[in-house]
Coordinates of C-alpha atoms in Angstrom, one line a residue:
Chain A
X343 CA -22.6 47.3 60.4
X344 CA -25.9 47.6 58.5
X345 CA -29.4 46.3 58.2
X346 CA -30.5 44.7 55.0
X347 CA -34.1 45.1 53.9
X348 CA -35.5 42.2 51.9
X349 CA -39.0 43.1 50.7
X350 CA -39.0 42.5 47.0
X351 CA -42.8 42.7 46.6
X352 CA -43.0 46.1 48.3
X353 CA -41.7 49.6 47.5
X354 CA -38.9 49.8 50.1
X355 CA -39.1 53.6 50.5
X356 CA -41.5 53.7 53.5
X357 CA -39.6 51.0 55.5
X358 CA -36.2 52.7 54.8
X359 CA -37.5 56.0 56.0
X360 CA -39.2 54.6 59.1
X361 CA -36.1 52.7 60.1
X362 CA -33.9 55.7 59.5
X363 CA -36.2 57.8 61.7
X364 CA -36.2 55.2 64.5
X365 CA -32.6 54.1 64.3
X366 CA -30.6 57.0 63.0
X367 CA -27.4 55.3 64.3
X368 CA -27.8 52.2 62.0
X369 CA -27.4 52.1 58.3
X370 CA -30.1 50.3 56.3
X371 CA -29.9 49.2 52.7
X372 CA -32.6 47.6 50.5
X373 CA -31.9 44.4 48.5
X374 CA -30.5 44.1 45.9
X375 CA -28.4 47.3 46.6
X376 CA -26.7 45.8 49.7
X377 CA -23.2 47.3 49.2
X378 CA -20.4 45.2 50.9
X379 CA -22.3 42.1 51.9
X380 CA -20.0 41.7 54.9
X381 CA -21.6 44.8 56.5
X382 CA -25.1 43.2 56.8
X383 CA -25.5 42.0 60.3
X384 CA -29.4 42.1 60.5
X385 CA -31.9 41.2 57.8
X386 CA -35.5 42.5 57.8
X387 CA -37.6 40.4 55.5
X388 CA -41.1 39.9 54.0
X389 CA -41.5 37.4 51.2
X390 CA -37.7 37.6 50.5
X391 CA -36.5 36.3 47.1
X392 CA -35.3 32.7 47.6
X393 CA -31.5 32.7 47.9
X394 CA -31.3 36.4 48.8
X395 CA -30.5 35.8 52.4
X396 CA -27.4 33.6 51.7
X397 CA -23.8 34.8 51.3
X398 CA -24.1 37.3 54.2
X399 CA -21.0 36.3 56.1
X400 CA -21.7 38.4 59.2
X401 CA -25.5 38.0 59.4
X402 CA -26.6 37.6 63.1
X403 CA -30.5 37.7 63.0
X404 CA -33.3 37.5 60.4
X405 CA -36.4 39.5 61.4
X406 CA -39.7 38.7 59.7
X407 CA -41.9 41.8 59.1
X408 CA -45.0 39.9 60.2
X409 CA -46.2 37.2 62.6
X410 CA -45.8 34.5 59.9
X411 CA -42.4 33.1 58.9
X412 CA -43.5 30.4 56.5
X413 CA -42.3 32.3 53.4
X414 CA -38.9 32.7 54.9
X415 CA -38.6 29.1 56.1
X416 CA -39.5 27.8 52.6
X417 CA -36.1 29.1 51.3
X418 CA -33.8 26.0 51.2
X419 CA -30.7 28.3 51.0
X420 CA -31.5 29.9 54.3
X421 CA -28.4 29.9 56.6
X422 CA -29.1 27.2 59.1
X423 CA -27.6 28.7 62.3
X424 CA -29.1 32.2 62.1
X425 CA -32.0 32.9 64.5
X426 CA -35.2 34.1 62.9
X427 CA -37.4 36.5 64.9
X428 CA -41.1 36.9 64.2
X429 CA -43.3 39.9 65.2
X430 CA -45.2 39.4 68.4
X431 CA -46.3 42.9 69.2
X432 CA -49.5 44.4 70.7
X433 CA -50.4 46.6 67.7
X434 CA -50.5 43.6 65.4
X435 CA -52.3 41.5 68.0
X436 CA -55.0 44.1 68.6
X437 CA -55.6 44.5 64.9
X438 CA -56.1 40.8 64.5
X439 CA -58.6 40.8 67.3
X440 CA -60.5 43.7 65.7
X441 CA -60.8 41.6 62.5
X442 CA -61.9 38.5 64.4
X443 CA -64.4 40.4 66.5
X444 CA -65.9 42.1 63.5
X445 CA -66.2 38.9 61.4
X446 CA -67.7 36.9 64.3
X447 CA -70.3 39.7 65.0
X448 CA -71.1 40.1 61.3
X449 CA -71.9 36.4 60.9
X450 CA -73.7 36.2 64.3
X451 CA -75.8 39.3 63.6
X452 CA -76.4 38.4 59.9
X453 CA -75.1 41.7 58.8
X454 CA -74.9 40.7 55.1
X455 CA -78.6 39.9 55.2
X456 CA -79.3 43.3 56.7
X457 CA -77.2 44.9 53.9
X458 CA -79.1 42.9 51.3
X459 CA -82.4 44.1 52.8
X460 CA -81.1 47.7 52.7
X461 CA -80.3 47.4 49.0
X462 CA -83.8 46.0 48.4
X463 CA -85.3 48.8 50.7
X464 CA -86.8 46.0 52.8
X465 CA -87.7 46.5 56.4
X466 CA -87.3 43.0 57.7
X467 CA -86.7 42.3 61.3
X468 CA -85.7 38.7 62.2
X469 CA -84.9 37.0 65.4
X470 CA -81.2 37.1 66.3
X471 CA -79.4 34.7 68.7
X472 CA -77.5 36.0 71.6
X473 CA -73.7 35.9 71.7
X474 CA -73.9 33.3 74.4
X475 CA -75.7 31.0 72.0
X476 CA -72.5 30.6 69.9
X477 CA -69.6 28.4 70.7
X478 CA -66.5 30.0 69.1
X479 CA -63.4 27.8 68.7
X480 CA -60.1 29.4 68.1
X481 CA -57.6 27.2 66.3
X482 CA -54.2 28.5 67.0
X483 CA -54.4 29.6 70.6
X484 CA -51.1 31.5 71.0
X485 CA -50.7 35.2 71.7
X486 CA -53.1 36.3 68.9
X487 CA -55.7 33.6 69.6
X488 CA -55.7 34.2 73.3
X489 CA -56.2 38.0 72.8
X490 CA -59.1 37.4 70.4
X491 CA -60.5 34.7 72.6
X492 CA -60.6 36.9 75.7
X493 CA -62.3 39.7 73.9
X494 CA -64.9 37.4 72.4
X495 CA -65.5 35.9 75.8
X496 CA -66.1 39.4 77.2
X497 CA -68.7 40.0 74.5
X498 CA -70.5 36.9 75.8
X499 CA -69.4 34.2 73.4
X500 CA -68.7 30.7 74.7
X501 CA -65.0 30.4 73.7
X502 CA -62.6 27.5 73.5
X503 CA -59.0 27.3 72.0
X504 CA -57.0 24.6 70.4
X505 CA -53.2 24.5 70.2
X506 CA -50.3 22.1 70.4
X507 CA -49.8 22.7 74.1
X508 CA -52.5 23.4 76.7
X509 CA -52.9 27.1 77.7
X510 CA -54.3 28.5 80.9
X511 CA -56.8 31.2 80.1
X512 CA -59.5 31.9 82.7
X513 CA -63.0 31.0 81.5
X514 CA -61.8 29.6 78.2
X515 CA -61.4 25.8 77.7
X516 CA -58.1 24.9 76.2
X517 CA -57.9 21.8 74.0
X518 CA -54.5 20.5 73.1
X519 CA -52.8 18.3 70.5
X520 CA -54.2 16.0 67.8
X521 CA -55.9 13.8 70.4
X522 CA -58.3 16.6 71.4
X523 CA -58.9 18.2 68.0
X524 CA -62.1 16.2 67.2
X525 CA -63.7 17.2 70.6
X526 CA -62.8 20.8 70.0
X527 CA -64.3 20.8 66.5
X528 CA -67.5 19.0 67.7
X529 CA -68.2 21.8 70.1
X530 CA -67.5 24.7 67.7
X531 CA -70.2 26.7 65.9
X532 CA -67.8 29.4 64.6
X533 CA -64.3 28.3 63.8
X534 CA -61.7 31.1 63.9
X535 CA -58.3 30.0 62.4
X536 CA -55.1 31.8 63.4
X537 CA -52.7 28.9 62.9
X538 CA -49.2 29.3 61.4
X539 CA -48.5 27.5 58.1
X540 CA -46.2 24.5 58.7
X541 CA -45.9 21.1 57.0
X542 CA -48.4 19.8 59.7
X543 CA -51.0 22.5 59.1
X544 CA -50.8 22.5 55.3
X545 CA -54.3 22.0 53.9
X546 CA -55.8 21.2 57.4
X547 CA -58.9 23.2 56.5
X548 CA -60.5 20.6 54.3
X549 CA -63.9 19.0 53.9
X550 CA -63.1 16.2 56.3
X551 CA -62.3 18.8 59.1
X552 CA -65.4 20.9 58.3
X553 CA -67.5 17.7 58.6
X554 CA -66.4 17.4 62.2
X555 CA -67.6 20.8 63.3
X556 CA -70.8 21.3 65.2
X557 CA -74.1 21.1 63.3
X558 CA -76.2 22.2 66.2
X559 CA -75.3 25.9 66.3
X560 CA -77.9 28.7 65.9
X561 CA -77.6 28.4 62.2
X562 CA -77.2 24.7 62.0
X563 CA -74.1 24.5 59.8
X564 CA -70.9 26.1 61.2
X565 CA -69.0 29.2 60.2
X566 CA -65.4 29.4 59.1
X567 CA -63.1 32.5 59.6
X568 CA -59.5 32.1 58.4
X569 CA -57.1 34.9 59.1
X570 CA -54.1 32.6 59.5
X571 CA -52.5 31.5 56.2
X572 CA -54.0 30.7 52.9
X573 CA -52.2 27.4 52.5
X574 CA -54.0 26.1 55.6
X575 CA -57.2 25.9 53.4
X576 CA -58.3 23.8 50.5
X577 CA -60.5 26.3 48.6
X578 CA -62.2 23.7 46.5
X579 CA -63.3 21.9 49.7
X580 CA -64.6 25.2 51.2
X581 CA -66.8 25.7 48.1
X582 CA -67.9 22.0 48.1
X583 CA -68.8 22.2 51.8
X584 CA -70.8 25.4 51.3
X585 CA -72.6 23.8 48.3
X586 CA -73.4 20.8 50.5
X587 CA -74.7 23.0 53.3
X588 CA -71.9 21.7 55.6
X589 CA -70.7 25.3 56.1
X590 CA -73.1 28.2 56.7
X591 CA -70.8 31.1 55.9
X592 CA -67.1 31.8 55.4
X593 CA -64.8 34.8 55.9
X594 CA -61.3 34.6 54.3
X595 CA -58.5 37.1 54.7
X596 CA -55.9 34.7 53.2
X597 CA -55.8 32.5 50.1
X598 CA -53.9 29.6 48.6
X599 CA -52.6 32.1 46.0
X600 CA -52.3 35.8 46.8
X601 CA -53.5 38.2 45.4
X602 CA -56.6 36.1 44.9
X603 CA -57.0 35.5 41.2
X604 CA -59.9 37.1 39.3
X605 CA -61.1 33.7 38.2
X606 CA -61.6 32.5 41.7
X607 CA -65.3 31.6 42.5
X608 CA -64.7 32.9 46.0
X609 CA -65.0 36.5 44.9
X610 CA -68.7 36.4 44.0
X611 CA -69.9 33.6 46.2
X612 CA -72.8 35.0 48.3
X613 CA -71.6 33.2 51.5
X614 CA -67.9 34.0 51.2
X615 CA -66.5 37.3 52.5
X616 CA -63.1 38.2 51.1
X617 CA -60.6 40.7 52.4
X618 CA -57.1 41.2 50.9
X619 CA -54.8 39.7 53.6
X620 CA -55.4 42.9 55.6
X621 CA -56.7 41.5 58.9
X622 CA -53.6 42.6 60.8
X623 CA -51.7 45.1 58.7
X624 CA -49.6 46.5 61.5
X625 CA -48.3 50.1 61.6
X626 CA -44.7 50.2 60.2
X627 CA -43.8 52.4 63.1
X628 CA -44.7 49.8 65.7
X629 CA -43.0 47.0 63.8
X630 CA -39.9 49.1 63.3
X631 CA -39.7 50.0 67.0
X632 CA -40.0 46.3 67.9
X633 CA -37.2 45.3 65.6
X634 CA -34.9 48.2 66.5
X635 CA -35.4 47.4 70.2
X636 CA -34.4 43.8 69.5
X637 CA -31.3 44.9 67.5
X638 CA -30.2 47.0 70.4
X639 CA -30.7 44.0 72.7
X640 CA -28.7 41.8 70.4
X641 CA -25.9 44.3 70.2
X642 CA -25.9 44.5 74.1
X643 CA -25.6 40.7 74.2
X644 CA -29.1 40.2 75.6
X645 CA -31.3 37.3 74.4
X646 CA -33.8 37.8 71.5
X647 CA -37.6 37.5 72.0
X648 CA -39.9 35.4 69.9
X649 CA -37.2 33.3 68.1
X650 CA -38.8 30.9 65.7
X651 CA -38.4 27.2 66.4
X652 CA -37.5 25.9 63.0
X653 CA -38.6 22.4 63.6
X654 CA -42.0 23.6 64.8
X655 CA -42.1 26.1 62.0
X656 CA -43.3 29.1 64.0
Chain B
X742 CA -105.9 39.1 89.0
X743 CA -104.6 39.2 85.5
X744 CA -101.9 40.7 83.2
X745 CA -103.1 42.7 80.2
X746 CA -100.9 42.6 77.1
X747 CA -101.0 45.7 75.0
X748 CA -99.0 45.1 71.8
X749 CA -101.3 46.1 69.0
X750 CA -98.6 46.2 66.3
X751 CA -97.5 42.6 67.1
X752 CA -99.1 39.2 66.9
X753 CA -99.7 38.6 70.6
X754 CA -99.4 34.8 70.4
X755 CA -95.7 34.5 71.2
X756 CA -95.8 36.7 74.2
X757 CA -99.0 35.0 75.5
X758 CA -97.4 31.6 75.3
X759 CA -94.1 32.8 76.8
X760 CA -95.8 34.4 79.8
X761 CA -98.0 31.4 80.3
X762 CA -94.9 29.2 80.3
X763 CA -93.1 31.4 82.8
X764 CA -96.0 32.4 85.0
X765 CA -98.5 29.6 84.9
X766 CA -100.1 31.0 88.1
X767 CA -101.1 34.3 86.4
X768 CA -103.7 34.8 83.8
X769 CA -102.8 36.9 80.8
X770 CA -105.2 38.5 78.3
X771 CA -104.4 40.4 75.1
X772 CA -106.0 43.8 74.4
X773 CA -108.7 44.3 73.3
X774 CA -110.0 41.0 74.8
X775 CA -109.4 42.0 78.4
X776 CA -112.5 40.5 79.9
X777 CA -113.5 42.2 83.2
X778 CA -111.3 45.3 83.2
X779 CA -111.2 45.2 87.0
X780 CA -109.1 42.0 86.9
X781 CA -106.1 43.7 85.2
X782 CA -103.5 44.6 87.8
X783 CA -100.4 44.6 85.5
X784 CA -100.1 45.9 82.0
X785 CA -97.3 44.8 79.6
X786 CA -97.1 47.2 76.7
X787 CA -95.2 48.0 73.5
X788 CA -96.5 50.9 71.3
X789 CA -99.9 50.6 73.1
X790 CA -102.9 52.2 71.4
X791 CA -103.4 55.7 73.0
X792 CA -106.2 55.4 75.5
X793 CA -106.0 51.7 75.9
X794 CA -104.3 51.9 79.3
X795 CA -107.1 53.9 80.9
X796 CA -110.2 52.6 82.7
X797 CA -108.3 49.8 84.4
X798 CA -109.4 50.5 88.0
X799 CA -107.0 48.1 89.7
X800 CA -103.9 48.6 87.5
X801 CA -100.8 48.6 89.7
X802 CA -97.8 48.7 87.3
X803 CA -97.2 49.3 83.5
X804 CA -94.3 47.3 82.1
X805 CA -92.7 48.5 78.9
X806 CA -91.4 45.6 76.7
X807 CA -88.3 47.6 75.8
X808 CA -85.8 50.0 77.3
X809 CA -87.6 53.0 75.8
X810 CA -90.9 54.3 77.2
X811 CA -91.4 57.3 74.9
X812 CA -94.4 55.8 73.1
X813 CA -96.1 55.0 76.4
X814 CA -95.5 58.4 77.8
X815 CA -96.9 60.1 74.7
X816 CA -100.4 58.9 75.7
X817 CA -102.2 61.8 77.4
X818 CA -104.7 59.5 78.9
X819 CA -102.1 57.5 80.8
X820 CA -103.1 57.1 84.5
X821 CA -100.9 59.6 86.3
X822 CA -100.1 57.6 89.5
X823 CA -99.3 54.2 88.1
X824 CA -95.5 53.4 88.0
X825 CA -94.0 52.5 84.7
X826 CA -91.1 50.0 84.6
X827 CA -88.7 49.8 81.7
X828 CA -86.5 46.9 80.8
X829 CA -83.0 47.1 82.1
X830 CA -81.8 43.6 81.6
X831 CA -78.4 42.0 80.7
X832 CA -79.7 40.2 77.5
X833 CA -80.9 43.5 76.0
X834 CA -77.8 45.4 77.2
X835 CA -75.4 42.8 75.7
X836 CA -77.2 42.8 72.4
X837 CA -77.0 46.6 72.2
X838 CA -73.3 46.4 72.8
X839 CA -72.9 43.8 70.0
X840 CA -74.6 46.2 67.6
X841 CA -72.4 49.2 68.8
X842 CA -69.2 47.2 68.6
X843 CA -70.0 45.8 65.2
X844 CA -70.9 49.2 63.7
X845 CA -67.8 51.0 65.2
X846 CA -65.5 48.2 63.9
X847 CA -67.1 48.3 60.4
X848 CA -66.7 52.1 60.1
X849 CA -63.1 52.0 61.6
X850 CA -62.0 49.0 59.4
X851 CA -63.8 50.4 56.3
X852 CA -65.7 47.2 55.9
X853 CA -68.0 48.6 53.2
X854 CA -65.0 49.6 51.1
X855 CA -63.7 46.0 51.4
X856 CA -67.2 44.6 50.4
X857 CA -67.3 47.0 47.4
X858 CA -63.8 45.8 46.4
X859 CA -65.0 42.2 46.7
X860 CA -67.9 42.9 44.3
X861 CA -65.4 44.5 41.9
X862 CA -63.0 41.5 42.4
X863 CA -60.4 44.1 43.4
X864 CA -57.5 43.2 45.7
X865 CA -56.8 46.5 47.3
X866 CA -55.0 46.7 50.6
X867 CA -55.1 50.1 52.2
X868 CA -53.7 51.5 55.5
X869 CA -56.1 51.1 58.4
X870 CA -55.9 53.2 61.6
X871 CA -55.6 51.4 65.0
X872 CA -58.6 51.4 67.4
X873 CA -56.6 53.7 69.7
X874 CA -56.6 56.3 66.9
X875 CA -60.4 56.8 67.3
X876 CA -62.1 58.8 70.0
X877 CA -65.5 57.2 70.5
X878 CA -68.1 59.4 72.4
X879 CA -71.2 57.7 73.8
X880 CA -74.1 60.0 74.2
X881 CA -76.4 58.5 76.7
X882 CA -74.1 57.0 79.3
X883 CA -76.5 54.9 81.4
X884 CA -76.5 51.1 81.8
X885 CA -76.4 50.5 78.0
X886 CA -73.9 53.2 77.2
X887 CA -71.5 52.1 80.0
X888 CA -71.6 48.5 78.9
X889 CA -70.8 49.4 75.3
X890 CA -68.2 51.9 76.4
X891 CA -66.3 49.4 78.5
X892 CA -66.3 46.9 75.7
X893 CA -65.0 49.5 73.2
X894 CA -62.4 50.5 75.7
X895 CA -61.2 47.0 76.0
X896 CA -60.8 46.8 72.2
X897 CA -58.5 49.8 72.4
X898 CA -60.7 52.7 71.5
X899 CA -60.4 56.0 73.4
X900 CA -63.9 56.3 74.9
X901 CA -65.8 59.1 76.7
X902 CA -69.4 59.3 77.8
X903 CA -71.9 62.1 78.0
X904 CA -75.0 62.0 80.3
X905 CA -77.1 64.2 82.5
X906 CA -75.2 63.2 85.6
X907 CA -71.5 62.3 85.9
X908 CA -70.7 58.6 86.0
X909 CA -67.7 56.9 87.4
X910 CA -66.3 54.4 85.0
X911 CA -62.6 53.5 85.2
X912 CA -60.6 54.7 82.2
X913 CA -63.6 56.5 80.5
X914 CA -64.0 60.2 80.8
X915 CA -67.5 61.1 81.8
X916 CA -68.9 64.5 80.6
X917 CA -72.1 65.7 82.2
X918 CA -74.9 68.1 81.5
X919 CA -75.4 70.7 78.8
X920 CA -72.4 72.7 80.0
X921 CA -70.0 70.0 79.0
X922 CA -71.7 68.8 75.7
X923 CA -69.6 71.0 73.4
X924 CA -66.3 69.7 74.9
X925 CA -67.6 66.1 74.6
X926 CA -68.5 66.6 70.9
X927 CA -65.2 68.4 70.1
X928 CA -63.2 65.3 71.2
X929 CA -65.5 62.8 69.4
X930 CA -64.5 61.1 66.1
X931 CA -67.3 58.4 66.3
X932 CA -70.5 59.5 68.0
X933 CA -72.6 56.6 69.4
X934 CA -76.1 57.7 70.4
X935 CA -78.1 55.7 73.0
X936 CA -80.2 58.5 74.4
X937 CA -83.8 58.1 75.4
X938 CA -86.4 60.2 73.5
X939 CA -87.7 63.0 75.7
X940 CA -88.8 66.6 75.0
X941 CA -85.2 67.7 75.7
X942 CA -83.5 65.2 73.3
X943 CA -86.1 65.6 70.5
X944 CA -84.2 66.5 67.3
X945 CA -80.9 66.8 69.1
X946 CA -79.0 65.1 66.3
X947 CA -79.1 68.0 63.9
X948 CA -76.6 69.8 61.7
X949 CA -75.6 72.3 64.4
X950 CA -74.6 69.4 66.7
X951 CA -72.7 67.5 63.9
X952 CA -70.7 70.7 63.2
X953 CA -69.4 70.6 66.8
X954 CA -67.9 67.1 66.4
X955 CA -64.2 66.5 65.9
X956 CA -62.9 67.1 62.3
X957 CA -59.4 65.7 63.2
X958 CA -60.2 62.0 63.4
X959 CA -58.5 59.4 61.2
X960 CA -61.1 60.1 58.4
X961 CA -61.3 63.8 59.0
X962 CA -65.1 64.1 59.3
X963 CA -66.9 62.2 62.1
X964 CA -69.1 59.2 62.1
X965 CA -72.6 59.0 63.6
X966 CA -74.2 55.8 65.0
X967 CA -77.7 56.1 66.3
X968 CA -79.3 53.2 68.1
X969 CA -81.3 55.3 70.6
X970 CA -84.6 56.6 69.1
X971 CA -85.4 57.9 65.6
X972 CA -87.0 61.1 66.9
X973 CA -83.6 62.2 68.2
X974 CA -82.4 62.7 64.7
X975 CA -83.3 65.2 61.9
X976 CA -82.8 63.0 58.8
X977 CA -82.7 65.9 56.4
X978 CA -79.8 67.3 58.4
X979 CA -78.0 64.0 58.4
X980 CA -78.2 64.0 54.6
X981 CA -77.1 67.7 54.3
X982 CA -74.1 67.1 56.6
X983 CA -73.1 64.0 54.6
X984 CA -73.5 66.0 51.4
X985 CA -71.3 68.8 52.9
X986 CA -68.7 66.4 54.0
X987 CA -69.4 67.3 57.7
X988 CA -70.2 63.6 58.4
X989 CA -68.0 60.8 57.0
X990 CA -70.5 57.9 57.5
X991 CA -73.7 57.1 59.4
X992 CA -75.3 54.0 60.8
X993 CA -79.0 54.2 61.8
X994 CA -81.0 51.6 63.5
X995 CA -83.9 54.0 64.3
X996 CA -85.8 56.5 62.2
X997 CA -88.1 59.5 62.5
X998 CA -90.9 57.2 61.1
X999 CA -90.7 53.4 61.4
X1000 CA -90.8 51.3 59.3
X1001 CA -88.6 53.6 57.2
X1002 CA -90.6 54.7 54.2
X1003 CA -89.5 53.3 50.7
X1004 CA -89.1 56.9 49.5
X1005 CA -86.4 57.8 52.1
X1006 CA -83.1 58.7 50.5
X1007 CA -81.4 57.0 53.5
X1008 CA -82.1 53.5 51.9
X1009 CA -79.7 53.9 49.0
X1010 CA -77.2 56.5 50.3
X1011 CA -73.7 54.9 50.0
X1012 CA -72.6 56.4 53.3
X1013 CA -75.7 55.4 55.3
X1014 CA -76.1 52.0 56.8
X1015 CA -79.6 51.1 57.7
X1016 CA -81.0 48.4 60.1
X1017 CA -84.6 47.8 61.0
X1018 CA -84.7 48.9 64.7
X1019 CA -83.1 45.5 65.5
X1020 CA -80.0 46.6 67.4
X1021 CA -81.2 45.1 70.7
X1022 CA -84.2 42.9 69.9
X1023 CA -84.2 41.0 73.2
X1024 CA -85.2 37.4 73.6
X1025 CA -88.9 37.3 74.8
X1026 CA -87.9 34.7 77.3
X1027 CA -85.4 37.1 79.1
X1028 CA -87.9 40.0 79.0
X1029 CA -90.7 37.8 80.3
X1030 CA -88.6 36.4 83.2
X1031 CA -87.6 40.0 84.1
X1032 CA -91.3 41.2 84.2
X1033 CA -92.6 38.1 86.0
X1034 CA -89.8 38.5 88.6
X1035 CA -91.0 42.1 89.1
X1036 CA -94.6 41.1 89.3
X1037 CA -93.8 38.6 92.0
X1038 CA -91.8 41.3 93.9
X1039 CA -94.8 43.7 93.6
X1040 CA -97.1 41.1 94.9
X1041 CA -94.8 40.5 97.9
X1042 CA -94.8 44.3 98.6
X1043 CA -91.2 44.7 97.5
X1044 CA -90.1 47.8 95.6
X1045 CA -89.9 47.8 91.8
X1046 CA -86.7 48.2 89.9
X1047 CA -86.1 50.7 87.0
X1048 CA -89.2 52.7 87.6
X1049 CA -89.4 55.6 85.0
X1050 CA -89.0 59.1 86.2
X1051 CA -91.9 60.7 84.3
X1052 CA -90.5 64.2 84.5
X1053 CA -87.1 63.1 83.1
X1054 CA -88.9 60.9 80.6
X1055 CA -86.8 57.7 81.1

């Protein structure tokens, strides 16, 4: 019995040593040096090479090393019957909420204007709205979205969530399904996106959607913060909406193509704040513990947590 | 009966109209056009001209327009028996917590490094500690400090407070008095200062104090965030401690002299983040409501809230 590690875009050394430290009883081998393929019962994957997860006759579970499984699901050769488990784990959740909280505060408090003033040695005090003046809308209101939403609520923001199915979170209005999307957008001054990437959400962040957001927030035009997946967004539409004054400011942690290409006008747009898909880079120790715990459960015949619904795509 | 408005550094127009809207039954006059001085029963002041609050024979209460009263107390001609009331009001408290939360997150998440990378079009992902890896210490653990502390705790930070008297806040260790200051500093990776300015706290943020802070936080050297009063800090010591690597980074909302002079090396120091005393610029409507409410209480013979202890200085 062995774990196979499929992380072709990363140096596997850190993950190998972390797994060996936390599961000394289980052998782990990094693709492509898998040895006898029949040994591999568990696959641990991040952006695996298409085709690399087939021909593993005794494979029981595929673990994603992150919350998103879109890259894994895109592989047509993926064995159909094998469960895929995604990471739903407090360390990752809390880090995402840190990113969301910081970005919302920086837009609200006009932090970049303050930094510009510092560079110009300009002492310029300007009126700042209160948190309660902003209606934050969280698109993708699962475990991550609810944690961020509750924290934003506690800071005084007026928070709502949107998801496929209605959620019950005290003090936060929950909008559900396509029928309620327009009403959710119309009441949203700051849109925080934590959606998974699925065929249904592909390109959902486009100019037509931005046009449905509130235009009556403290800054007039709305703010967009995307920490979900890059392929949710149409970057040319983001730029056009900024140009047309239909968006006031944007924070992007994810991009249509990653790493973001040097030629992208997003890099030096004064209203776009770029980070390198680092919103919720979880600690390998936490992720490893989570996966090892689930492997032990699977070996004991217990059910797996957070199994992906392939039809839904997350 | 009339209110006197003493805000010589501000255009009085906004405050006059806000007071007139919220207390149409009370006349308000802006210094120096006070009319018959015997009419003035309540003074509303921010950085009042020394001497301007004397010779008001029927003065009953002086209201500060902010949480700090150091500028008022510095006036030797201040009538000795008149109570001074400071602002302790949720809108101001929440705004201060927004500033503190944003600054702590920006230091923790190395936001300025991310912005520098954006300017250089550099896609550089680096390991980020978790909130729980940071011990935040809040110096000045009154109403403002406790609100900020509870919110930081909820984000996962390991929070302690230091104040003259011990406070009982669940999950937050409360250090009290000079005897426990060194222990508080020794466990603090991020020092958040919300102290009032009094003869005892004057210049307390000096190199000797910085040297007592933790050197074992995620970044080695500690971080300083001062949103209390500028005269708490010795700016030449801050620069020397940064130079010596005894401080990792600094956020200052307040300065020894305000506005901060153009010549100050704080403006363009890469590890110093400057804002123009705007951390908790409260909404005039909230402050006005708070003061009008207290005037009505005083007129009804009820006790005033948040009366300053002149000996303590806050």
